[in-house]
CSV table of N, CA and C in Angstrom, one decimal:
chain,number,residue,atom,x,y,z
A,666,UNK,N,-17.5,1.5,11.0
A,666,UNK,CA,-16.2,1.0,11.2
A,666,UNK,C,-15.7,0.2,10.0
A,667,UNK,N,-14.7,0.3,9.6
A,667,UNK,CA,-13.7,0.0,8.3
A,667,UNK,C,-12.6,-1.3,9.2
A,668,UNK,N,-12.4,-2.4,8.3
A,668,UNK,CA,-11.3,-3.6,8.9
A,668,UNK,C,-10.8,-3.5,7.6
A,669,UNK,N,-9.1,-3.4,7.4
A,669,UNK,CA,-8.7,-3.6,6.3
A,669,UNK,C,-7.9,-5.3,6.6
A,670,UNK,N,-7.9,-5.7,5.4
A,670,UNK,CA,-6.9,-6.9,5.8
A,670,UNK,C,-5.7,-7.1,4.5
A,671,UNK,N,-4.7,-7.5,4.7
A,671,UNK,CA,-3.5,-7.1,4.0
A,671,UNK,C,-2.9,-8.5,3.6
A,672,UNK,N,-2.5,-8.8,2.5
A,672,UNK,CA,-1.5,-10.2,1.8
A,672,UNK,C,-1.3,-9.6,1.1
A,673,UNK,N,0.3,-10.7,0.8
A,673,UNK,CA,1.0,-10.6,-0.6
A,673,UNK,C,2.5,-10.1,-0.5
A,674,UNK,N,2.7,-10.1,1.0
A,674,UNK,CA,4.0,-10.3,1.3
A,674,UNK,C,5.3,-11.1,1.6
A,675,UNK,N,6.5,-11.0,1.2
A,675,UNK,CA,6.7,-12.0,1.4
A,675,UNK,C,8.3,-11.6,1.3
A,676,UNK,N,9.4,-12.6,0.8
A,676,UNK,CA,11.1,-12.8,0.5
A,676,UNK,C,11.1,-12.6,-0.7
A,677,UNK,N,11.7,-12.0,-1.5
A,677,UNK,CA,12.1,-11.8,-2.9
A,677,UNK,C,13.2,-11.0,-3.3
A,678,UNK,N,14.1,-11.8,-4.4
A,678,UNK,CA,15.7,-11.0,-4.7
A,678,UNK,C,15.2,-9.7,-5.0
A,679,UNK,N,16.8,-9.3,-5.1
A,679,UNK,CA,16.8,-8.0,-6.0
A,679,UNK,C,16.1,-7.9,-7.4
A,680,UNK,N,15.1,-7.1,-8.0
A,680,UNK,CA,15.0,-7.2,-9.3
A,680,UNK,C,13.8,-8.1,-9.4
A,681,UNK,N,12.9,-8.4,-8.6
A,681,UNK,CA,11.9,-9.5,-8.2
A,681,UNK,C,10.6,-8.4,-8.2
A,682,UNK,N,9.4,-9.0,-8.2
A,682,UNK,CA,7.9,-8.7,-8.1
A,682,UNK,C,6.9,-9.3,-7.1
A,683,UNK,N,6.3,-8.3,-6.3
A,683,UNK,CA,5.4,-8.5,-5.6
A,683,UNK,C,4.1,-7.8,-5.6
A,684,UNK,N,2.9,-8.3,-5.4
A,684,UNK,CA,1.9,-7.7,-5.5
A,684,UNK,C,0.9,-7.8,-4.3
A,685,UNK,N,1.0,-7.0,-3.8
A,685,UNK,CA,0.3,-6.5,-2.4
A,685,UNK,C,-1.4,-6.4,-2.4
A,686,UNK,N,-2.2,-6.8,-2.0
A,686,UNK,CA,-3.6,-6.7,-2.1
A,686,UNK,C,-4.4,-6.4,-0.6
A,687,UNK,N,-5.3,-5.6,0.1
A,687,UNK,CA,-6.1,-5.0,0.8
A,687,UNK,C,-7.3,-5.2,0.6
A,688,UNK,N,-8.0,-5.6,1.2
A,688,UNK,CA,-9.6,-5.6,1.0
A,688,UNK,C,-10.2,-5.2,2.1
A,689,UNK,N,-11.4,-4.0,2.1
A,689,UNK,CA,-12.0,-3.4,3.1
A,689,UNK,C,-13.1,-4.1,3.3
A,690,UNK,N,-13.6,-3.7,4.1
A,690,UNK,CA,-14.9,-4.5,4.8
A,690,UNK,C,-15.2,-3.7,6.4
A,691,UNK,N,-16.7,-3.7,6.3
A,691,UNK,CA,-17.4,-2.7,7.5
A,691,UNK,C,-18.1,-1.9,6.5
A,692,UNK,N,-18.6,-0.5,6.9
A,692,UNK,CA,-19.1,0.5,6.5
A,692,UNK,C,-18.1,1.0,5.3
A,693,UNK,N,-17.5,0.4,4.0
A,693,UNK,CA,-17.2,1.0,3.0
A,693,UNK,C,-17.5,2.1,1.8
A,694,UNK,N,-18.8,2.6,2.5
A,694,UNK,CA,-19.3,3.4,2.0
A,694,UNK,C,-18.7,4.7,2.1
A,695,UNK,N,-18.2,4.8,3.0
A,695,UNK,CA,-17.5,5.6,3.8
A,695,UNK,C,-16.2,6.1,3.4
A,696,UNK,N,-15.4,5.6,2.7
A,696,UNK,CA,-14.1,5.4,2.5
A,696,UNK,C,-14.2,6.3,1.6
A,697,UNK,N,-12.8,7.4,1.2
A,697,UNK,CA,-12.7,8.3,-0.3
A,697,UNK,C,-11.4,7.2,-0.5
A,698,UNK,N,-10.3,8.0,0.0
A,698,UNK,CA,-8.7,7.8,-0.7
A,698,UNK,C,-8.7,6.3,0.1
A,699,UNK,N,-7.8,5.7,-0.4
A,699,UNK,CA,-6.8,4.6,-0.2
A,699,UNK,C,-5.4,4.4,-0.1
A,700,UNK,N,-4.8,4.4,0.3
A,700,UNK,CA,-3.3,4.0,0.2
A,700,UNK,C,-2.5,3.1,0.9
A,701,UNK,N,-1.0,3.2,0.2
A,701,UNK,CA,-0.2,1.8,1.1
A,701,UNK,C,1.1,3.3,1.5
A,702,UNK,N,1.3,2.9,2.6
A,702,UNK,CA,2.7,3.2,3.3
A,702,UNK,C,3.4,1.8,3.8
A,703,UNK,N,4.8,2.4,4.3
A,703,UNK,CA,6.0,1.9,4.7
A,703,UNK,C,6.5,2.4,6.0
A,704,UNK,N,7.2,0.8,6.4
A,704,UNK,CA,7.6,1.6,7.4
A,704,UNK,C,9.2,0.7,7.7
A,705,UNK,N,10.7,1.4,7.5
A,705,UNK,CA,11.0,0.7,7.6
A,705,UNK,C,11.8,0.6,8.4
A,706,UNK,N,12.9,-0.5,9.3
A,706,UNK,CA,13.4,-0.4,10.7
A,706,UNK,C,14.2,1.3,11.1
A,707,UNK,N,13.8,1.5,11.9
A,707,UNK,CA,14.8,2.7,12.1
A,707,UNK,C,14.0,4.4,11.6
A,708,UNK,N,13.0,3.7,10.6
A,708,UNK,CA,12.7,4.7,10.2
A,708,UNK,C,11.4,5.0,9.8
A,709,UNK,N,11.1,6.7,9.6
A,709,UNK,CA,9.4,6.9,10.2
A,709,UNK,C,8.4,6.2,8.7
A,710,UNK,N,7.5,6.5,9.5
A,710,UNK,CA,6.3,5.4,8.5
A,710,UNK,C,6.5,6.7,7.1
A,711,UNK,N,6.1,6.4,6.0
A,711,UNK,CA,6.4,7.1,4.6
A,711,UNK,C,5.3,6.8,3.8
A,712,UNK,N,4.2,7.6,3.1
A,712,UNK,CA,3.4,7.3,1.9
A,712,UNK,C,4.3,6.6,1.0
A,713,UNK,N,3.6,5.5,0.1
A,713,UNK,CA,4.2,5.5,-0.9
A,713,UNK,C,3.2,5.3,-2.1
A,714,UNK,N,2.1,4.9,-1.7
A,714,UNK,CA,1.0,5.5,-3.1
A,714,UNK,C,-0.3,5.6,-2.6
A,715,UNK,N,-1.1,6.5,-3.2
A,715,UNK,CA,-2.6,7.1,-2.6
A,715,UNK,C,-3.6,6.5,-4.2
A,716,UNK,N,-5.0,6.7,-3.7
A,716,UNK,CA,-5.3,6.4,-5.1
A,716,UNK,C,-6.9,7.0,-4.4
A,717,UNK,N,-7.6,8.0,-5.3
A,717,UNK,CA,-8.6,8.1,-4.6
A,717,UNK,C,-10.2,7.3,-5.5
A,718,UNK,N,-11.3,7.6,-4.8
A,718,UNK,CA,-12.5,7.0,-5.2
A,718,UNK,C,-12.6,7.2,-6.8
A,719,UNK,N,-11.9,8.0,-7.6
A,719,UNK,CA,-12.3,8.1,-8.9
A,719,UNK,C,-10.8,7.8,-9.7
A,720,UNK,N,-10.3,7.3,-9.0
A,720,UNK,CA,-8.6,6.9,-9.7
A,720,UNK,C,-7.7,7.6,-9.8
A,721,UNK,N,-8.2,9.1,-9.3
A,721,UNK,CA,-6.4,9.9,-9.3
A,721,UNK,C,-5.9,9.3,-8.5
A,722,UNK,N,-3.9,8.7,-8.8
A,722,UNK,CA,-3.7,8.2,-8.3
A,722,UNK,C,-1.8,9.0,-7.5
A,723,UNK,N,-0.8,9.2,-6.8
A,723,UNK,CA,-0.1,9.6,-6.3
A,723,UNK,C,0.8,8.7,-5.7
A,724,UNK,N,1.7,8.8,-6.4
A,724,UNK,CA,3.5,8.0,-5.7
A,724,UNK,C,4.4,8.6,-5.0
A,725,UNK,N,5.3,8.2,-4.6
A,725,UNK,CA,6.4,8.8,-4.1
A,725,UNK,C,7.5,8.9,-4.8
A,726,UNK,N,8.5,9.8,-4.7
A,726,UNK,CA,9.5,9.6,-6.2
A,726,UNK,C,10.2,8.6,-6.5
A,727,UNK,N,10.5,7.8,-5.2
A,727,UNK,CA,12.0,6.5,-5.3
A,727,UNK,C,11.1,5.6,-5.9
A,728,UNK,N,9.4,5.2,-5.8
A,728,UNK,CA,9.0,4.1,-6.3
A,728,UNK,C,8.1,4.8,-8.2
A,729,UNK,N,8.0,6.1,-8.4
A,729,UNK,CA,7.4,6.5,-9.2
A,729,UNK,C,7.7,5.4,-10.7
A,730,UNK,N,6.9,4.7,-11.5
A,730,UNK,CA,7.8,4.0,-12.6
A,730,UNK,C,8.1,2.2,-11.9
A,731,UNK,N,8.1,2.2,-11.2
A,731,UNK,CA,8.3,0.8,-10.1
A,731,UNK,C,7.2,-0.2,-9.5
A,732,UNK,N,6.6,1.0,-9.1
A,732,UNK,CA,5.1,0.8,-8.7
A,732,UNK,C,4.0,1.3,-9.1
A,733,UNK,N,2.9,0.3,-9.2
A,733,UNK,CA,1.7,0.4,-9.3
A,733,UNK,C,0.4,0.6,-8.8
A,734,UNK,N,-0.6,1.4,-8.6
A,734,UNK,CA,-1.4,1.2,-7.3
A,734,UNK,C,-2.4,1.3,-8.4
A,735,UNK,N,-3.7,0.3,-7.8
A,735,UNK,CA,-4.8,0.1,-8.4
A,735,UNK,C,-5.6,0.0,-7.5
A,736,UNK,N,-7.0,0.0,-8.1
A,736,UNK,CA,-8.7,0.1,-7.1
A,736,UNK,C,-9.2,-0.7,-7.2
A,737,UNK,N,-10.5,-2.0,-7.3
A,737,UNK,CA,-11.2,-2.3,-7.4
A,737,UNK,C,-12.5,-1.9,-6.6
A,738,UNK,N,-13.2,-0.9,-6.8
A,738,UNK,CA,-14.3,-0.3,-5.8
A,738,UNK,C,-15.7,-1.3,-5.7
A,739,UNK,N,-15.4,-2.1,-6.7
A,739,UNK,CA,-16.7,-3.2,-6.7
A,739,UNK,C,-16.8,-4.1,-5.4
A,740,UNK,N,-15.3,-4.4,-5.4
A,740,UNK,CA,-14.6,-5.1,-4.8
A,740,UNK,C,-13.8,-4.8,-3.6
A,741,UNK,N,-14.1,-3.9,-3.0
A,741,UNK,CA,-13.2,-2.7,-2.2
A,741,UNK,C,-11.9,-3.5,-1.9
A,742,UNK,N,-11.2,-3.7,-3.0
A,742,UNK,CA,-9.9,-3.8,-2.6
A,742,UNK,C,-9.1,-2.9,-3.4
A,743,UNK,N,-7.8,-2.7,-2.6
A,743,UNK,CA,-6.6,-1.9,-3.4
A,743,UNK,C,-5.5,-2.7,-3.3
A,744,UNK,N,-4.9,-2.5,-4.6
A,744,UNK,CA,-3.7,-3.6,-4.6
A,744,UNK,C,-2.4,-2.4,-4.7
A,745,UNK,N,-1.1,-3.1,-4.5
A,745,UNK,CA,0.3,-2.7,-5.1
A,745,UNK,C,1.1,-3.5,-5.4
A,746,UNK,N,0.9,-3.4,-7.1
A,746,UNK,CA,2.0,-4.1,-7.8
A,746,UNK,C,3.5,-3.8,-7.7
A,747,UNK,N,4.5,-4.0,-6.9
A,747,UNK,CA,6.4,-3.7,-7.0
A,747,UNK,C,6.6,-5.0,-7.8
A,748,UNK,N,7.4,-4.3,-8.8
A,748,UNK,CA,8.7,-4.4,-9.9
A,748,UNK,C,9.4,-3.9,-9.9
A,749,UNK,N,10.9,-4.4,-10.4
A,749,UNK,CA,11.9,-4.5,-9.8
A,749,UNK,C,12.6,-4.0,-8.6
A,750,UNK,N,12.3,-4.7,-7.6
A,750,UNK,CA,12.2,-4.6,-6.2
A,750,UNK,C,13.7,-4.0,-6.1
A,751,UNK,N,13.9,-3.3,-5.1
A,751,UNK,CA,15.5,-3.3,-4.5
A,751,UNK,C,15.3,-3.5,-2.4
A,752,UNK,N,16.8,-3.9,-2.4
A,752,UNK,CA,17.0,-4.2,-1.4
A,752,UNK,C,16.5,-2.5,-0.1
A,753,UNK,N,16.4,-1.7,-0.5
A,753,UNK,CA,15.8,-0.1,0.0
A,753,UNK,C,14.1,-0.7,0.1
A,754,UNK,N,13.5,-1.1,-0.6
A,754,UNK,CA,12.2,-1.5,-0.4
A,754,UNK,C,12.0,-1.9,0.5
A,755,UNK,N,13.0,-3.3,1.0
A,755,UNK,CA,12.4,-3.5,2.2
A,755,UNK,C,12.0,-3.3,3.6
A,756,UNK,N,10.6,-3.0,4.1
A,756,UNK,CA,9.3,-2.6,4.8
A,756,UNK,C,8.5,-3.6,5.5
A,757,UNK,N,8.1,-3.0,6.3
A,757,UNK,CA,6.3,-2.9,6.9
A,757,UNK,C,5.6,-2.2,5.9
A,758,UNK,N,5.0,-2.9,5.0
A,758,UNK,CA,3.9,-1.9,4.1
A,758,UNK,C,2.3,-2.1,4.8
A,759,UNK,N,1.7,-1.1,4.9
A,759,UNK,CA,0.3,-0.6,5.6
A,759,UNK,C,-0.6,-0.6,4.4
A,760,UNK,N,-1.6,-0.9,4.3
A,760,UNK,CA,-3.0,-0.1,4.1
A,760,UNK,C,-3.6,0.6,4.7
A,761,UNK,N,-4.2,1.9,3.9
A,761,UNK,CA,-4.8,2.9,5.0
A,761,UNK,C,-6.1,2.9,4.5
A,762,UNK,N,-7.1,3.3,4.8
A,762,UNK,CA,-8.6,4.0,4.6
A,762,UNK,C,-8.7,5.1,5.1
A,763,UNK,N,-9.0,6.3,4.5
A,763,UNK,CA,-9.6,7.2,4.8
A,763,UNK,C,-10.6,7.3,4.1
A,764,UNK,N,-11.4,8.0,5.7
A,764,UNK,CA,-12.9,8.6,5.8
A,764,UNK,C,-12.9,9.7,6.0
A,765,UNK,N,-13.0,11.1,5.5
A,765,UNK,CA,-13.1,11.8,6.1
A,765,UNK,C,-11.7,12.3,6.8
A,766,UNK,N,-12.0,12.6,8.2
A,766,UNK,CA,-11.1,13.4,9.3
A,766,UNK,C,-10.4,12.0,9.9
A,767,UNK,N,-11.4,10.7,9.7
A,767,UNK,CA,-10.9,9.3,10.4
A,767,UNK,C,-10.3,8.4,9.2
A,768,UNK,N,-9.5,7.3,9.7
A,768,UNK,CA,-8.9,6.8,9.2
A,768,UNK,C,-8.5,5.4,9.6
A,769,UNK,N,-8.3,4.1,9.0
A,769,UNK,CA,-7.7,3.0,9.4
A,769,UNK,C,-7.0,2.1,8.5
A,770,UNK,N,-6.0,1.9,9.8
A,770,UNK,CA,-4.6,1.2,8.9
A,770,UNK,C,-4.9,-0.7,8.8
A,771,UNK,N,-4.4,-1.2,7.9
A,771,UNK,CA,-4.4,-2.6,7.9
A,771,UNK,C,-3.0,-3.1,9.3
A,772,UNK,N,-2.9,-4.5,9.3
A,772,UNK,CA,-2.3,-4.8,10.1
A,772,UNK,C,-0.4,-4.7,9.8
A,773,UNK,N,0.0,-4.8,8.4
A,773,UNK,CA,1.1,-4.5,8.0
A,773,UNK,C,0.9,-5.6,7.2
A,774,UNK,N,2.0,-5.9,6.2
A,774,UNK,CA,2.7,-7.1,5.9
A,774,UNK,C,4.1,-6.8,5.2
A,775,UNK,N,5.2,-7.9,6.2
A,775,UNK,CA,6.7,-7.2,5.5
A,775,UNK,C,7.0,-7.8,3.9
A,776,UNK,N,7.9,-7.0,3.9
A,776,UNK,CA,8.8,-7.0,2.3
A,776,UNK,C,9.6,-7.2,2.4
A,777,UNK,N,10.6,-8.0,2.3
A,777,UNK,CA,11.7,-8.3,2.6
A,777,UNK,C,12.8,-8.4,1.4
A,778,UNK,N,13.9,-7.5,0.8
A,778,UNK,CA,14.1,-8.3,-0.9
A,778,UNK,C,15.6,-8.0,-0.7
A,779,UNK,N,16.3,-9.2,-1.2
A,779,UNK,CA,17.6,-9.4,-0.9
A,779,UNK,C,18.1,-9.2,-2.2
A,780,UNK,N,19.5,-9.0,-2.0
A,780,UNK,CA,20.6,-8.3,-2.8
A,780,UNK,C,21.1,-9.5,-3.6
């Protein structure tokens, strides 16, 4: 069993930076890919970067250039660096773990970035 836990969310203008961090814990051995999705009111949950056990990593187009997604496997945590934030960012961003066929999400933490 995998527990992710999620910080680094928070209020920020337009044109602002936030850096989102995950750290797994449980059976980490287990884990290949990583990633963070969104979810935002109204609308369905959305990938927005993957990164797997050897660092290929995968964006979405609106944040490609924006965002950053990194690993620490020592450390089993995955971070997401957003720069220059726009008011469309603002989410529910998730961490996910995948295992295999199974999977686990973190608890969320919102993003909120004003105009």
């Amino acid at each position: 069993q995998v527990q992710l836990v999620e910080s680094g969310g928070g209020l920020v203008q337009a044109g602002g930076s936030l850096r989102l961090a995950c750290t797994a814990s449980g059976s980490i051995f287990s884990i290949n890919a990583m990633g963070w999705y969104r979810q935002a009111p109204g609308k369905q949950r959305e990938l927005v970067a993957t990164i797997t056990s050897g660092g290929l990593r995968n964006y979405e187009d609106s944040v490609k250039g924006r965002f950053t997604i990194s690993r620490d496997n020592a450390k089993n945590t995955v971070n997401l660096r957003m720069n220059n934030l726009k008011p469309e960012d603002t989410a529910v961003y998730y961490c996910k773990a995948n295992m295999g066929f199974l999977a686990t999400w973190g608890q969320g933490t919102q993003v909120t970035v004003s105009s």
